[in-house]
Amino acid sequence: MVRTYQEELKNASKPGGFGGFLPGMKQIGNVAALPGIVGRSIGLPDVHSGYGFAIGNVAAFDMEDSTAVVSPGGVGFDINCGVRLLRTNLSEKDVLPVKEQLTQSLFDHIPVGVGSKGVIPMNARDLEEALEMGMDWSLREGYAWAEDKEHCEEYGRMLQADPSKVSMRAKKRGLPQLGTLGAGNHYAEIQVVDEIFDRGAASKMGVDRVGQVCVMIHSGSRGLGHQVATDALVAMEKAMKRDKIDTNDRQLACARIHSQEGQDYLKGMCAAANYAWVNRASMTFLSRQAFAKTFQCAPDDLDMQLIYDVSHNIAKVEEHMMDGKPRTLLVHRKGSTRAFPPHHPLIPVDYQLVGQPVLIGGTMGTCSYVLTGTEQGMKETFGSTCHGAGRALSRAKSRRNLDWHDILQELQAKGISIRVASPKLVMEEAPDSYKNVTDVVDTCQAAGISKKCIKLRPIAVIKG
């Protein structure tokens, strides 16, 4: 990781330089000065600059401190952007003869791209219920399996959600987008197990061999979550003037946790998080349909079980030990993933002995990882680890420097099938735009905040 940091420093020092590392360090420092923060403002190995908080920043605030704040910048605009991983009983040799057909089927089933509209039937009343119920709505409507809910962070439902705190504009944006992938760094990938580091933990997840086929889905709360964040920033700027809250960066708009604005945001954020879980559950349903159509058998015959679903843009009330005493904290995780250790009460029974699965999505065409949480992570990072590779080039710089024809040809040369709604957006998400995900994951393991379990490589990519 020292090499990665040196490259970032060198790039940032050049005339017209690029790189988000140094601005990200400044943002981490600014967060450390927010009222009510507990312990450190933490930057993870995939850190780069973002809005307000750096992406890859973790910060916790004391719920019992009347001055402590909540900041939408510490969650991000794509509330509960996250990743889920499905296993199958298929091997790579089963998929290769029909790989193009399967990739096309997945692309046909899941709506992708900017402004894409969902195929899951939903009216205004359904949306209200989905915002409140999260994956319980998906389960009731037949879009999820009972086991899915068990293998989902927060069991796929934030109980504090209040749909009345989500504006009509946000609901209008979210209504047609349920069950859609979106664009940017979101994707659905067909992956194969490339390496197993911890066979005991992998077997608990139903992964027992190299070459086993999995499906990874990366998406969030779409336009609804973006609007919830935007609405809150406007309200909080006024609250900051009223309550005389000063910050080092105007992007760090915030409000006292127990103020009206703070509570309104948290309830609206929880509703947007529920929407994101329903969104990923809907795409899981569509993925199972695509596989069933291609292989002419039911999804449960293909053992398409959900391994886990993690969020990497969220703020949650959690209990942590500080100076030997339990403290109730509001933990902001932006571009970082919860990574709880074995025996933690908030992880599923299936994973009590091995720790929470942590899903680290790679960039387009590069490997992904499954990690597990550790006790060291609970002490050092409030039970958090990295979420991906982290950008090395800005989107604008990627568009200027890279050619989408070359990127698509490189993927095809690696044997990766790809379907994209907008080929020109491929430049922004090319592997060269990101840090090396293996370096990031290895650094997290070396720091003891998470442990490598499974390495996956893509054989097909679907993007917006």
CSV table of C-alpha atoms in Angstrom, one decimal:
chain,number,residue,atom,x,y,z
A,1,MET,CA,0.0,0.0,0.0
A,2,VAL,CA,3.0,2.3,0.5
A,3,ARG,CA,3.5,2.1,-3.3
A,4,THR,CA,-0.1,3.1,-3.9
A,5,TYR,CA,0.2,6.1,-1.6
A,6,GLN,CA,3.5,7.2,-3.2
A,7,GLU,CA,1.9,7.0,-6.6
A,8,GLU,CA,-1.1,9.2,-5.3
A,9,LEU,CA,1.3,11.7,-3.9
A,10,LYS,CA,3.3,11.8,-7.1
A,11,ASN,CA,0.2,12.2,-9.2
A,12,ALA,CA,-1.2,15.0,-7.0
A,13,SER,CA,2.1,16.9,-7.1
A,14,LYS,CA,2.3,17.1,-10.9
A,15,PRO,CA,1.1,20.2,-12.7
A,16,GLY,CA,-2.6,19.6,-13.4
A,17,GLY,CA,-2.3,16.5,-11.3
A,18,PHE,CA,-5.0,14.1,-10.4
A,19,GLY,CA,-5.9,11.7,-7.6
A,20,GLY,CA,-8.3,11.9,-4.7
A,21,PHE,CA,-5.9,10.8,-1.9
A,22,LEU,CA,-4.6,14.2,-0.6
A,23,PRO,CA,-8.1,15.9,-0.8
A,24,GLY,CA,-9.5,12.9,0.9
A,25,MET,CA,-6.9,13.2,3.8
A,26,LYS,CA,-8.0,16.8,4.2
A,27,GLN,CA,-11.7,15.7,4.4
A,28,ILE,CA,-10.9,13.1,7.0
A,29,GLY,CA,-9.3,15.9,9.1
A,30,ASN,CA,-12.3,18.1,8.7
A,31,VAL,CA,-14.6,15.3,9.9
A,32,ALA,CA,-12.4,14.8,13.0
A,33,ALA,CA,-13.4,18.4,14.1
A,34,LEU,CA,-17.2,17.7,13.9
A,35,PRO,CA,-19.1,18.1,17.2
A,36,GLY,CA,-19.6,14.9,19.3
A,37,ILE,CA,-17.2,12.7,17.4
A,38,VAL,CA,-15.9,9.7,19.3
A,39,GLY,CA,-12.4,8.3,18.8
A,40,ARG,CA,-10.9,8.9,15.4
A,41,SER,CA,-12.0,9.9,12.0
A,42,ILE,CA,-10.9,6.8,10.1
A,43,GLY,CA,-9.7,6.6,6.5
A,44,LEU,CA,-9.6,3.1,5.0
A,45,PRO,CA,-7.2,1.9,2.3
A,46,ASP,CA,-9.6,2.6,-0.6
A,47,VAL,CA,-10.0,6.3,0.5
A,48,HIS,CA,-10.5,9.1,-2.0
A,49,SER,CA,-12.2,12.4,-2.0
A,50,GLY,CA,-16.0,12.7,-1.9
A,51,TYR,CA,-18.7,15.2,-1.0
A,52,GLY,CA,-18.1,16.3,2.6
A,53,PHE,CA,-16.7,13.1,4.0
A,54,ALA,CA,-14.1,11.2,2.0
A,55,ILE,CA,-15.2,8.0,0.4
A,56,GLY,CA,-13.7,5.3,2.6
A,57,ASN,CA,-14.3,7.4,5.8
A,58,VAL,CA,-15.8,6.0,9.0
A,59,ALA,CA,-16.8,8.3,11.9
A,60,ALA,CA,-18.9,7.6,15.0
A,61,PHE,CA,-20.8,10.2,17.1
A,62,ASP,CA,-22.0,9.8,20.7
A,63,MET,CA,-25.8,9.5,20.9
A,64,GLU,CA,-25.8,10.8,24.4
A,65,ASP,CA,-23.9,13.9,23.6
A,66,SER,CA,-26.4,16.7,23.0
A,67,THR,CA,-23.9,18.5,20.6
A,68,ALA,CA,-23.3,15.4,18.4
A,69,VAL,CA,-24.3,15.6,14.8
A,70,VAL,CA,-25.5,13.6,11.9
A,71,SER,CA,-24.2,14.6,8.4
A,72,PRO,CA,-25.7,13.4,5.0
A,73,GLY,CA,-22.1,13.8,3.6
A,74,GLY,CA,-21.1,10.9,5.9
A,75,VAL,CA,-23.6,8.6,4.1
A,76,GLY,CA,-23.4,9.9,0.6
A,77,PHE,CA,-26.0,10.6,-2.0
A,78,ASP,CA,-26.6,6.9,-3.0
A,79,ILE,CA,-28.0,5.9,0.4
A,80,ASN,CA,-27.4,2.2,1.1
A,81,CYS,CA,-25.5,1.6,-2.1
A,82,GLY,CA,-24.4,-1.9,-1.5
A,83,VAL,CA,-23.5,-5.4,-2.8
A,84,ARG,CA,-25.1,-8.8,-2.6
A,85,LEU,CA,-23.7,-12.1,-3.6
A,86,LEU,CA,-25.7,-15.2,-4.8
A,87,ARG,CA,-24.2,-18.6,-5.1
A,88,THR,CA,-25.2,-21.4,-7.5
A,89,ASN,CA,-24.5,-25.1,-7.8
A,90,LEU,CA,-23.2,-24.5,-11.3
A,91,SER,CA,-19.5,-24.7,-12.3
A,92,GLU,CA,-17.7,-22.6,-14.9
A,93,LYS,CA,-17.8,-25.5,-17.4
A,94,ASP,CA,-21.6,-25.5,-17.2
A,95,VAL,CA,-21.8,-21.8,-18.0
A,96,LEU,CA,-19.2,-21.4,-20.7
A,97,PRO,CA,-21.2,-23.0,-23.5
A,98,VAL,CA,-24.1,-20.7,-22.9
A,99,LYS,CA,-22.2,-17.7,-21.5
A,100,GLU,CA,-23.2,-15.2,-24.2
A,101,GLN,CA,-26.8,-16.4,-24.0
A,102,LEU,CA,-26.9,-16.1,-20.2
A,103,THR,CA,-25.3,-12.6,-20.3
A,104,GLN,CA,-27.8,-11.4,-22.8
A,105,SER,CA,-30.7,-12.9,-20.7
A,106,LEU,CA,-29.4,-11.1,-17.6
A,107,PHE,CA,-29.1,-7.9,-19.6
A,108,ASP,CA,-32.7,-8.3,-20.9
A,109,HIS,CA,-34.1,-9.0,-17.5
A,110,ILE,CA,-32.5,-6.2,-15.5
A,111,PRO,CA,-33.2,-2.7,-16.6
A,112,VAL,CA,-29.9,-0.7,-16.7
A,113,GLY,CA,-28.6,2.8,-17.5
A,114,VAL,CA,-29.4,6.4,-16.7
A,115,GLY,CA,-33.2,6.9,-16.4
A,116,SER,CA,-33.9,3.2,-16.7
A,117,LYS,CA,-37.4,2.1,-15.6
A,118,GLY,CA,-38.2,-1.0,-13.6
A,119,VAL,CA,-40.4,-3.9,-14.6
A,120,ILE,CA,-41.6,-4.7,-11.1
A,121,PRO,CA,-45.2,-3.5,-10.9
A,122,MET,CA,-45.5,-0.8,-8.3
A,123,ASN,CA,-48.0,2.0,-7.5
A,124,ALA,CA,-47.8,4.8,-4.9
A,125,ARG,CA,-49.2,2.7,-2.1
A,126,ASP,CA,-46.7,-0.1,-2.8
A,127,LEU,CA,-43.8,2.4,-2.7
A,128,GLU,CA,-45.0,3.7,0.7
A,129,GLU,CA,-45.1,0.1,2.0
A,130,ALA,CA,-41.7,-0.8,0.5
A,131,LEU,CA,-40.1,2.3,2.1
A,132,GLU,CA,-41.4,1.2,5.5
A,133,MET,CA,-41.1,-2.6,5.2
A,134,GLY,CA,-37.9,-3.1,3.2
A,135,MET,CA,-37.3,-6.7,2.3
A,136,ASP,CA,-40.4,-7.7,4.2
A,137,TRP,CA,-42.3,-6.1,1.3
A,138,SER,CA,-40.3,-8.1,-1.2
A,139,LEU,CA,-41.0,-11.3,0.8
A,140,ARG,CA,-44.7,-10.6,1.0
A,141,GLU,CA,-45.0,-9.8,-2.7
A,142,GLY,CA,-43.1,-13.0,-3.7
A,143,TYR,CA,-39.9,-11.3,-5.0
A,144,ALA,CA,-37.6,-12.7,-2.3
A,145,TRP,CA,-37.1,-16.0,-0.5
A,146,ALA,CA,-37.4,-16.3,3.3
A,147,GLU,CA,-33.7,-17.2,3.5
A,148,ASP,CA,-32.7,-14.0,1.7
A,149,LYS,CA,-33.9,-11.8,4.6
A,150,GLU,CA,-31.8,-13.9,7.1
A,151,HIS,CA,-28.6,-13.2,5.0
A,152,CYS,CA,-29.0,-9.4,4.8
A,153,GLU,CA,-27.5,-6.7,6.9
A,154,GLU,CA,-30.2,-5.4,9.3
A,155,TYR,CA,-32.3,-8.3,7.9
A,156,GLY,CA,-33.1,-6.0,5.0
A,157,ARG,CA,-35.2,-3.5,7.0
A,158,MET,CA,-34.4,-0.4,9.0
A,159,LEU,CA,-37.1,-0.2,11.7
A,160,GLN,CA,-36.7,3.6,12.2
A,161,ALA,CA,-37.9,4.3,8.6
A,162,ASP,CA,-40.7,6.8,8.2
A,163,PRO,CA,-41.9,7.2,4.6
A,164,SER,CA,-43.6,10.6,5.6
A,165,LYS,CA,-40.0,12.0,5.9
A,166,VAL,CA,-39.3,11.2,2.2
A,167,SER,CA,-40.4,14.1,0.0
A,168,MET,CA,-42.9,13.7,-2.9
A,169,ARG,CA,-40.2,14.6,-5.3
A,170,ALA,CA,-38.0,11.8,-4.0
A,171,LYS,CA,-40.9,9.3,-4.2
A,172,LYS,CA,-41.7,10.5,-7.7
A,173,ARG,CA,-38.1,9.8,-8.7
A,174,GLY,CA,-38.1,6.4,-7.0
A,175,LEU,CA,-41.4,5.0,-8.1
A,176,PRO,CA,-40.4,4.1,-11.7
A,177,GLN,CA,-36.9,3.0,-10.8
A,178,LEU,CA,-37.5,0.0,-8.5
A,179,GLY,CA,-35.6,-3.1,-9.7
A,180,THR,CA,-33.2,-1.1,-11.9
A,181,LEU,CA,-29.4,-1.2,-11.8
A,182,GLY,CA,-28.7,2.4,-12.8
A,183,ALA,CA,-25.4,3.6,-14.2
A,184,GLY,CA,-22.0,4.7,-12.9
A,185,ASN,CA,-20.1,2.0,-10.9
A,186,HIS,CA,-23.2,-0.2,-10.5
A,187,TYR,CA,-23.2,-3.6,-12.1
A,188,ALA,CA,-24.3,-7.2,-12.1
A,189,GLU,CA,-21.6,-9.8,-12.7
A,190,ILE,CA,-21.5,-13.5,-13.3
A,191,GLN,CA,-18.4,-14.6,-11.3
A,192,VAL,CA,-16.5,-17.8,-10.7
A,193,VAL,CA,-14.6,-18.7,-7.5
A,194,ASP,CA,-10.9,-18.2,-8.3
A,195,GLU,CA,-9.3,-19.0,-4.9
A,196,ILE,CA,-10.5,-20.0,-1.5
A,197,PHE,CA,-8.4,-18.7,1.5
A,198,ASP,CA,-10.6,-19.9,4.4
A,199,ARG,CA,-12.3,-23.2,3.5
A,200,GLY,CA,-14.2,-23.4,6.8
A,201,ALA,CA,-15.8,-19.9,6.4
A,202,ALA,CA,-16.4,-20.5,2.7
A,203,SER,CA,-18.2,-23.8,3.4
A,204,LYS,CA,-20.6,-21.9,5.8
A,205,MET,CA,-21.4,-19.7,2.8
A,206,GLY,CA,-22.1,-22.7,0.5
A,207,VAL,CA,-18.9,-22.2,-1.5
A,208,ASP,CA,-17.0,-25.4,-1.7
A,209,ARG,CA,-14.9,-25.4,-4.8
A,210,VAL,CA,-12.9,-23.3,-7.2
A,211,GLY,CA,-14.8,-22.7,-10.4
A,212,GLN,CA,-18.2,-22.4,-8.7
A,213,VAL,CA,-20.4,-19.8,-10.3
A,214,CYS,CA,-21.8,-16.8,-8.3
A,215,VAL,CA,-23.7,-13.6,-9.1
A,216,MET,CA,-22.8,-10.2,-7.7
A,217,ILE,CA,-25.2,-7.3,-7.8
A,218,HIS,CA,-24.0,-3.7,-6.9
A,219,SER,CA,-26.6,-1.0,-6.7
A,220,GLY,CA,-28.4,1.4,-4.3
A,221,SER,CA,-31.4,3.6,-3.8
A,222,ARG,CA,-31.3,5.3,-7.2
A,223,GLY,CA,-32.9,8.8,-7.6
A,224,LEU,CA,-34.9,8.4,-4.4
A,225,GLY,CA,-31.9,8.2,-2.2
A,226,HIS,CA,-30.2,11.1,-4.0
A,227,GLN,CA,-33.2,13.3,-3.4
A,228,VAL,CA,-33.5,12.4,0.3
A,229,ALA,CA,-29.8,13.5,0.7
A,230,THR,CA,-30.3,16.7,-1.3
A,231,ASP,CA,-33.5,17.6,0.7
A,232,ALA,CA,-31.6,17.1,4.0
A,233,LEU,CA,-28.7,19.2,3.0
A,234,VAL,CA,-30.9,22.2,2.3
A,235,ALA,CA,-32.7,21.7,5.7
A,236,MET,CA,-29.4,21.3,7.6
A,237,GLU,CA,-27.8,24.4,6.3
A,238,LYS,CA,-30.6,26.4,8.0
A,239,ALA,CA,-30.3,24.3,11.1
A,240,MET,CA,-26.6,25.0,11.3
A,241,LYS,CA,-27.2,28.8,11.3
A,242,ARG,CA,-29.9,28.4,14.0
A,243,ASP,CA,-27.8,26.2,16.3
A,244,LYS,CA,-24.5,28.0,15.5
A,245,ILE,CA,-22.7,24.9,14.3
A,246,ASP,CA,-19.4,25.6,12.6
A,247,THR,CA,-17.5,23.2,10.3
A,248,ASN,CA,-14.3,23.4,8.3
A,249,ASP,CA,-16.1,22.6,5.1
A,250,ARG,CA,-19.5,23.9,3.9
A,251,GLN,CA,-20.1,20.4,2.3
A,252,LEU,CA,-20.2,19.0,5.9
A,253,ALA,CA,-23.7,20.3,6.4
A,254,CYS,CA,-25.0,18.6,9.6
A,255,ALA,CA,-27.6,18.8,12.4
A,256,ARG,CA,-27.7,17.8,16.0
A,257,ILE,CA,-28.7,14.1,16.1
A,258,HIS,CA,-31.7,14.8,18.3
A,259,SER,CA,-32.9,17.9,16.5
A,260,GLN,CA,-35.9,17.9,14.3
A,261,GLU,CA,-33.7,18.1,11.2
A,262,GLY,CA,-31.4,15.3,12.4
A,263,GLN,CA,-34.3,12.9,13.2
A,264,ASP,CA,-36.1,13.7,10.0
A,265,TYR,CA,-33.0,12.9,8.0
A,266,LEU,CA,-32.3,9.6,9.8
A,267,LYS,CA,-35.9,8.5,9.4
A,268,GLY,CA,-35.8,9.4,5.7
A,269,MET,CA,-32.4,7.8,5.2
A,270,CYS,CA,-33.7,4.6,6.8
A,271,ALA,CA,-36.6,4.6,4.3
A,272,ALA,CA,-34.2,5.1,1.4
A,273,ALA,CA,-32.1,2.3,2.8
A,274,ASN,CA,-35.2,0.0,2.8
A,275,TYR,CA,-35.8,1.1,-0.9
A,276,ALA,CA,-32.3,0.0,-1.8
A,277,TRP,CA,-32.8,-3.4,-0.2
A,278,VAL,CA,-36.0,-3.9,-2.1
A,279,ASN,CA,-34.2,-2.7,-5.3
A,280,ARG,CA,-31.5,-5.3,-4.9
A,281,ALA,CA,-34.0,-8.0,-3.9
A,282,SER,CA,-36.0,-7.2,-7.1
A,283,MET,CA,-32.9,-7.6,-9.2
A,284,THR,CA,-32.1,-10.9,-7.4
A,285,PHE,CA,-35.6,-12.1,-8.5
A,286,LEU,CA,-34.9,-11.0,-12.1
A,287,SER,CA,-31.4,-12.7,-12.0
A,288,ARG,CA,-33.0,-15.9,-10.8
A,289,GLN,CA,-35.5,-15.7,-13.7
A,290,ALA,CA,-32.7,-15.1,-16.2
A,291,PHE,CA,-30.8,-18.2,-15.0
A,292,ALA,CA,-33.9,-20.3,-14.9
A,293,LYS,CA,-34.8,-19.3,-18.5
A,294,THR,CA,-31.3,-20.2,-19.7
A,295,PHE,CA,-30.9,-23.5,-17.9
A,296,GLN,CA,-34.5,-24.5,-18.1
A,297,CYS,CA,-34.9,-25.3,-14.4
A,298,ALA,CA,-36.2,-23.6,-11.3
A,299,PRO,CA,-33.9,-21.1,-9.4
A,300,ASP,CA,-34.0,-23.3,-6.2
A,301,ASP,CA,-32.8,-26.3,-8.3
A,302,LEU,CA,-29.8,-24.1,-9.2
A,303,ASP,CA,-29.3,-23.4,-5.4
A,304,MET,CA,-29.4,-19.6,-6.1
A,305,GLN,CA,-29.2,-18.7,-2.4
A,306,LEU,CA,-28.2,-15.3,-1.1
A,307,ILE,CA,-24.8,-15.5,0.6
A,308,TYR,CA,-25.0,-12.0,2.1
A,309,ASP,CA,-26.1,-8.4,1.3
A,310,VAL,CA,-23.9,-5.5,2.7
A,311,SER,CA,-24.4,-1.8,2.7
A,312,HIS,CA,-21.4,0.6,2.2
A,313,ASN,CA,-23.2,4.0,2.4
A,314,ILE,CA,-25.2,4.3,5.7
A,315,ALA,CA,-25.4,5.6,9.2
A,316,LYS,CA,-26.5,3.3,12.0
A,317,VAL,CA,-27.0,3.3,15.7
A,318,GLU,CA,-24.7,0.6,17.2
A,319,GLU,CA,-23.2,-0.3,20.5
A,320,HIS,CA,-19.4,-0.3,20.8
A,321,MET,CA,-16.9,-0.6,23.6
A,322,MET,CA,-15.0,2.6,24.3
A,323,ASP,CA,-12.4,2.6,27.1
A,324,GLY,CA,-13.9,-0.6,28.4
A,325,LYS,CA,-17.5,0.7,28.6
A,326,PRO,CA,-20.4,0.2,26.2
A,327,ARG,CA,-21.3,3.3,24.3
A,328,THR,CA,-24.3,3.9,21.9
A,329,LEU,CA,-22.9,5.5,18.8
A,330,LEU,CA,-24.2,6.8,15.4
A,331,VAL,CA,-21.6,5.2,13.1
A,332,HIS,CA,-21.3,6.9,9.6
A,333,ARG,CA,-19.9,4.5,7.0
A,334,LYS,CA,-19.3,6.1,3.6
A,335,GLY,CA,-17.6,3.9,1.1
A,336,SER,CA,-16.9,1.4,3.9
A,337,THR,CA,-18.5,-1.9,4.9
A,338,ARG,CA,-19.7,-3.2,8.2
A,339,ALA,CA,-17.4,-6.1,9.2
A,340,PHE,CA,-18.6,-7.6,12.5
A,341,PRO,CA,-16.6,-10.5,14.1
A,342,PRO,CA,-17.6,-14.0,15.0
A,343,HIS,CA,-20.2,-14.3,17.8
A,344,HIS,CA,-21.6,-10.8,17.3
A,345,PRO,CA,-25.3,-10.7,18.0
A,346,LEU,CA,-26.2,-8.8,14.9
A,347,ILE,CA,-24.9,-11.3,12.3
A,348,PRO,CA,-26.9,-14.4,11.1
A,349,VAL,CA,-26.8,-17.7,13.0
A,350,ASP,CA,-25.2,-19.3,9.9
A,351,TYR,CA,-22.1,-17.0,10.3
A,352,GLN,CA,-21.8,-16.8,14.1
A,353,LEU,CA,-18.7,-19.0,14.1
A,354,VAL,CA,-16.8,-17.4,11.2
A,355,GLY,CA,-17.9,-13.7,11.3
A,356,GLN,CA,-19.9,-11.5,9.0
A,357,PRO,CA,-19.3,-11.9,5.2
A,358,VAL,CA,-17.9,-8.7,3.8
A,359,LEU,CA,-18.4,-8.3,0.0
A,360,ILE,CA,-15.7,-6.2,-1.8
A,361,GLY,CA,-16.7,-5.6,-5.4
A,362,GLY,CA,-13.9,-5.1,-7.9
A,363,THR,CA,-13.9,-2.7,-10.8
A,364,MET,CA,-15.2,-3.7,-14.2
A,365,GLY,CA,-13.3,-6.8,-15.3
A,366,THR,CA,-11.2,-7.2,-12.1
A,367,CYS,CA,-11.5,-9.7,-9.3
A,368,SER,CA,-13.8,-9.3,-6.2
A,369,TYR,CA,-13.4,-10.6,-2.7
A,370,VAL,CA,-15.4,-12.0,0.2
A,371,LEU,CA,-13.8,-11.2,3.5
A,372,THR,CA,-14.9,-11.8,7.1
A,373,GLY,CA,-15.0,-9.5,10.1
A,374,THR,CA,-12.5,-9.6,13.0
A,375,GLU,CA,-12.3,-8.6,16.7
A,376,GLN,CA,-9.4,-6.2,15.8
A,377,GLY,CA,-11.8,-4.4,13.4
A,378,MET,CA,-14.2,-3.8,16.2
A,379,LYS,CA,-11.5,-2.2,18.3
A,380,GLU,CA,-9.8,-0.2,15.5
A,381,THR,CA,-12.5,0.8,13.0
A,382,PHE,CA,-15.9,0.4,14.7
A,383,GLY,CA,-16.3,-3.0,13.0
A,384,SER,CA,-15.6,-1.6,9.5
A,385,THR,CA,-13.4,-2.3,6.5
A,386,CYS,CA,-13.0,-1.2,2.8
A,387,HIS,CA,-15.7,-1.4,0.2
A,388,GLY,CA,-13.8,-1.7,-3.1
A,389,ALA,CA,-10.8,-0.5,-5.0
A,390,GLY,CA,-11.4,3.3,-4.6
A,391,ARG,CA,-11.0,5.7,-7.5
A,392,ALA,CA,-7.5,6.8,-8.7
A,393,LEU,CA,-8.7,8.9,-11.6
A,394,SER,CA,-11.7,11.3,-11.6
A,395,ARG,CA,-14.5,10.5,-14.0
A,396,ALA,CA,-13.6,13.5,-16.2
A,397,LYS,CA,-9.9,12.4,-16.3
A,398,SER,CA,-11.0,8.8,-17.2
A,399,ARG,CA,-13.1,10.1,-20.1
A,400,ARG,CA,-10.2,12.2,-21.4
A,401,ASN,CA,-7.4,9.6,-21.0
A,402,LEU,CA,-9.2,6.3,-22.0
A,403,ASP,CA,-10.9,4.9,-25.1
A,404,TRP,CA,-14.0,2.8,-24.6
A,405,HIS,CA,-13.2,0.7,-27.7
A,406,ASP,CA,-9.9,-0.4,-26.2
A,407,ILE,CA,-11.5,-1.2,-22.8
A,408,LEU,CA,-14.2,-3.4,-24.4
A,409,GLN,CA,-11.6,-5.2,-26.5
A,410,GLU,CA,-9.4,-5.8,-23.4
A,411,LEU,CA,-12.4,-7.3,-21.6
A,412,GLN,CA,-13.2,-9.6,-24.5
A,413,ALA,CA,-9.6,-10.7,-24.7
A,414,LYS,CA,-9.8,-11.8,-21.1
A,415,GLY,CA,-12.9,-13.9,-21.9
A,416,ILE,CA,-15.3,-11.6,-20.2
A,417,SER,CA,-18.7,-11.1,-21.9
A,418,ILE,CA,-20.0,-7.5,-21.5
A,419,ARG,CA,-23.3,-5.8,-22.1
A,420,VAL,CA,-23.5,-2.0,-21.5
A,421,ALA,CA,-26.3,0.4,-22.1
A,422,SER,CA,-23.9,3.3,-22.8
A,423,PRO,CA,-20.5,2.2,-24.0
A,424,LYS,CA,-19.0,5.7,-23.5
A,425,LEU,CA,-19.6,5.4,-19.8
A,426,VAL,CA,-17.3,2.4,-19.7
A,427,MET,CA,-14.3,4.8,-19.7
A,428,GLU,CA,-15.3,6.1,-16.3
A,429,GLU,CA,-15.4,2.6,-14.8
A,430,ALA,CA,-12.3,1.1,-16.5
A,431,PRO,CA,-9.8,-0.8,-14.3
A,432,ASP,CA,-7.2,1.9,-14.9
A,433,SER,CA,-9.6,4.4,-13.2
A,434,TYR,CA,-9.2,2.6,-9.9
A,435,LYS,CA,-6.6,1.4,-7.4
A,436,ASN,CA,-5.7,-2.3,-7.4
A,437,VAL,CA,-8.4,-4.0,-5.3
A,438,THR,CA,-6.0,-6.8,-4.3
A,439,ASP,CA,-3.7,-4.2,-2.7
A,440,VAL,CA,-6.6,-2.7,-0.8
A,441,VAL,CA,-7.8,-6.0,0.5
A,442,ASP,CA,-4.3,-7.2,1.4
A,443,THR,CA,-3.8,-4.0,3.4
A,444,CYS,CA,-7.1,-4.5,5.3
A,445,GLN,CA,-5.9,-8.1,6.1
A,446,ALA,CA,-2.5,-6.9,7.2
A,447,ALA,CA,-4.1,-4.3,9.5
A,448,GLY,CA,-6.2,-7.1,11.0
A,449,ILE,CA,-9.6,-5.3,10.3
A,450,SER,CA,-10.8,-8.1,8.0
A,451,LYS,CA,-9.7,-11.5,6.8
A,452,LYS,CA,-9.7,-12.9,3.2
A,453,CYS,CA,-12.0,-15.7,2.5
A,454,ILE,CA,-12.8,-16.0,-1.2
A,455,LYS,CA,-11.5,-14.5,-4.4
A,456,LEU,CA,-13.9,-14.2,-7.4
A,457,ARG,CA,-13.2,-13.3,-11.0
A,458,PRO,CA,-15.8,-12.1,-13.5
A,459,ILE,CA,-16.8,-14.0,-16.7
A,460,ALA,CA,-19.7,-11.6,-17.6
A,461,VAL,CA,-20.5,-8.0,-16.8
A,462,ILE,CA,-23.7,-6.1,-17.1
A,463,LYS,CA,-23.5,-2.3,-16.7
A,464,GLY,CA,-25.5,0.9,-17.3
